[in-house]
Amino acid sequence: MEIIEMNENNKIEYISEIARLKKKKNAIILAHYYQTGEIQDIADFTGDSLALSQKASSNDADIIVFAGVRFMAETAKILSPGKKVLLPDMDAGCSLADSCKAEDFIKFIEDNPGRTIITYVNTNTDIKVLSDIVCTSSNAVQIIESLPESEKIIFAPDRNLGNYVVNKTGRDIAVWNGSCHVHEEFSLEAILKLKEENPEAKIIVHPECVLPVRMIADFIGSTSALLQFTKNDNSKSYIVATEPGIIHQMKKANPFKSYIPAPPKDSTCGCSECSFMKLITIEKIYMCLRDEKPEILIDHDVLLKARKPIKRMMEISEKLGL
Ligand code: 13P
Ligand code: SF4
């Protein structure tokens, strides 16, 4: 094995080693919009959960290094079982995925029989195995609307996105009571104060935010929809209520606009950043590409079962042109 000694400060060397190793090993880096700007900039592809799943199943790399959280890397492995999928830090979990444990979810399904089970991609693999269709925040509404109106639904795990799709679709949906600690942390009062100070700024919000924050939004959407909105819209400034990593792409697309991160309730913590996403670093990407670990491994039968609802999502999304 190559041994290359590098210290914390020489990021440029890490970055050039990453480029060399990627080429040598036919590897690609997929990065979510919540990664740091420097990671997004070295990635071969940056996107939201839906786009990253689509990319994971349509590339000819031998190795995928996933700069994101574990459920995203697991989704990539499920869609590309023949590839080696690496996650630079196995502790990069998700508080939302962890708010839905399989034993509790089985009980919820038993208590709400006869419903189609739609789960947000932010779940652990054992929940996907129990699902009929997976969705992301980019396609949740459209996937539900593609089903017959009479179909009763279970939606898990995010109660805010669930509530949002209930309001949008008017369907009969039993919603699991889970949430994301980052999106629930935004302060309505602080956002309203910012709006007072910046009356021209539009408030743009991820659907994982709580209802009072969604109610004051000028626009609600997934990370890629928020990015697209800032590209197409003619305002000069935005208050952004989602993980601030996305602002990197917004600035790249329109450097002369201003993007104000929505503040969390506790102004002394950096809790509007996803601490799980931010566990991934350039150094860890380099080491994982060098050592080809930590690797995502999923039992073959489990993988096949979890694949079905994800494939259904991709088929519906493709049909709808999403
Ligand atoms: P997107 O579906 O917008 O990528 O969001 C993923 C996520 O983890 C939101 O917290
Ligand atoms: Fe999970 Fe929330 Fe982080 Fe998204 S922002 S990965 S939902 S903890």
CSV table of N, CA and C and ligand atoms in Angstrom, one decimal, residues 34 69 71-72 93-96 122 180-183 208 243 274 276-277, ligand 2:
chain,number,residue,atom,x,y,z
A,34,TYR,N,-25.1,19.5,1.0
A,34,TYR,CA,-24.8,20.0,2.3
A,34,TYR,C,-23.3,19.8,2.7
A,69,VAL,N,-24.2,11.3,3.7
A,69,VAL,CA,-24.4,10.5,4.9
A,69,VAL,C,-24.8,9.1,4.5
A,71,PHE,N,-27.2,6.9,4.8
A,71,PHE,CA,-28.4,6.4,4.0
A,71,PHE,C,-28.2,6.7,2.5
A,72,MET,N,-27.5,7.7,2.2
A,72,MET,CA,-27.3,8.1,0.8
A,72,MET,C,-26.3,7.1,0.2
A,93,GLY,N,-24.2,9.7,10.1
A,93,GLY,CA,-25.6,9.1,10.1
A,93,GLY,C,-26.6,10.2,9.8
A,94,CYS,N,-27.8,10.1,10.3
A,94,CYS,CA,-28.9,11.1,10.0
A,94,CYS,C,-29.9,11.0,11.2
A,95,SER,N,-30.2,12.1,11.8
A,95,SER,CA,-31.1,12.0,13.0
A,95,SER,C,-32.5,11.7,12.5
A,96,LEU,N,-32.8,12.1,11.3
A,96,LEU,CA,-34.2,11.8,10.8
A,96,LEU,C,-34.3,10.2,10.5
A,122,ASN,N,-34.5,9.3,3.3
A,122,ASN,CA,-33.7,9.5,4.5
A,122,ASN,C,-34.2,8.4,5.6
A,180,CYS,N,-36.0,16.0,11.5
A,180,CYS,CA,-34.6,16.3,11.3
A,180,CYS,C,-34.2,17.4,12.3
A,181,HIS,N,-33.2,17.1,13.1
A,181,HIS,CA,-32.8,18.1,14.1
A,181,HIS,C,-32.3,19.4,13.5
A,182,VAL,N,-31.8,19.4,12.3
A,182,VAL,CA,-31.3,20.7,11.7
A,182,VAL,C,-32.5,21.5,11.2
A,183,HIS,N,-33.5,20.9,10.5
A,183,HIS,CA,-34.6,21.7,10.0
A,183,HIS,C,-35.6,22.1,11.0
A,208,GLU,N,-38.7,20.1,5.1
A,208,GLU,CA,-38.4,19.4,6.4
A,208,GLU,C,-38.6,20.4,7.6
A,243,GLU,N,-29.9,23.5,5.3
A,243,GLU,CA,-28.5,23.5,5.7
A,243,GLU,C,-27.7,24.4,4.7
A,274,CYS,N,-25.6,20.5,9.4
A,274,CYS,CA,-25.8,19.1,9.7
A,274,CYS,C,-24.4,18.5,10.1
A,276,PHE,N,-23.6,15.6,10.9
A,276,PHE,CA,-23.3,14.4,10.2
A,276,PHE,C,-22.7,14.6,8.9
A,277,MET,N,-23.3,15.5,8.1
A,277,MET,CA,-22.7,15.8,6.8
A,277,MET,C,-21.3,16.4,6.9
B,2,SF4,FE1,-30.4,13.9,8.1
B,2,SF4,FE2,-31.2,16.3,8.7
B,2,SF4,FE3,-28.6,15.9,8.1
B,2,SF4,FE4,-30.5,15.8,6.2
B,2,SF4,S1,-29.9,17.6,7.4
B,2,SF4,S2,-28.9,14.4,6.5
B,2,SF4,S3,-32.2,14.9,7.3
B,2,SF4,S4,-29.8,15.0,9.9
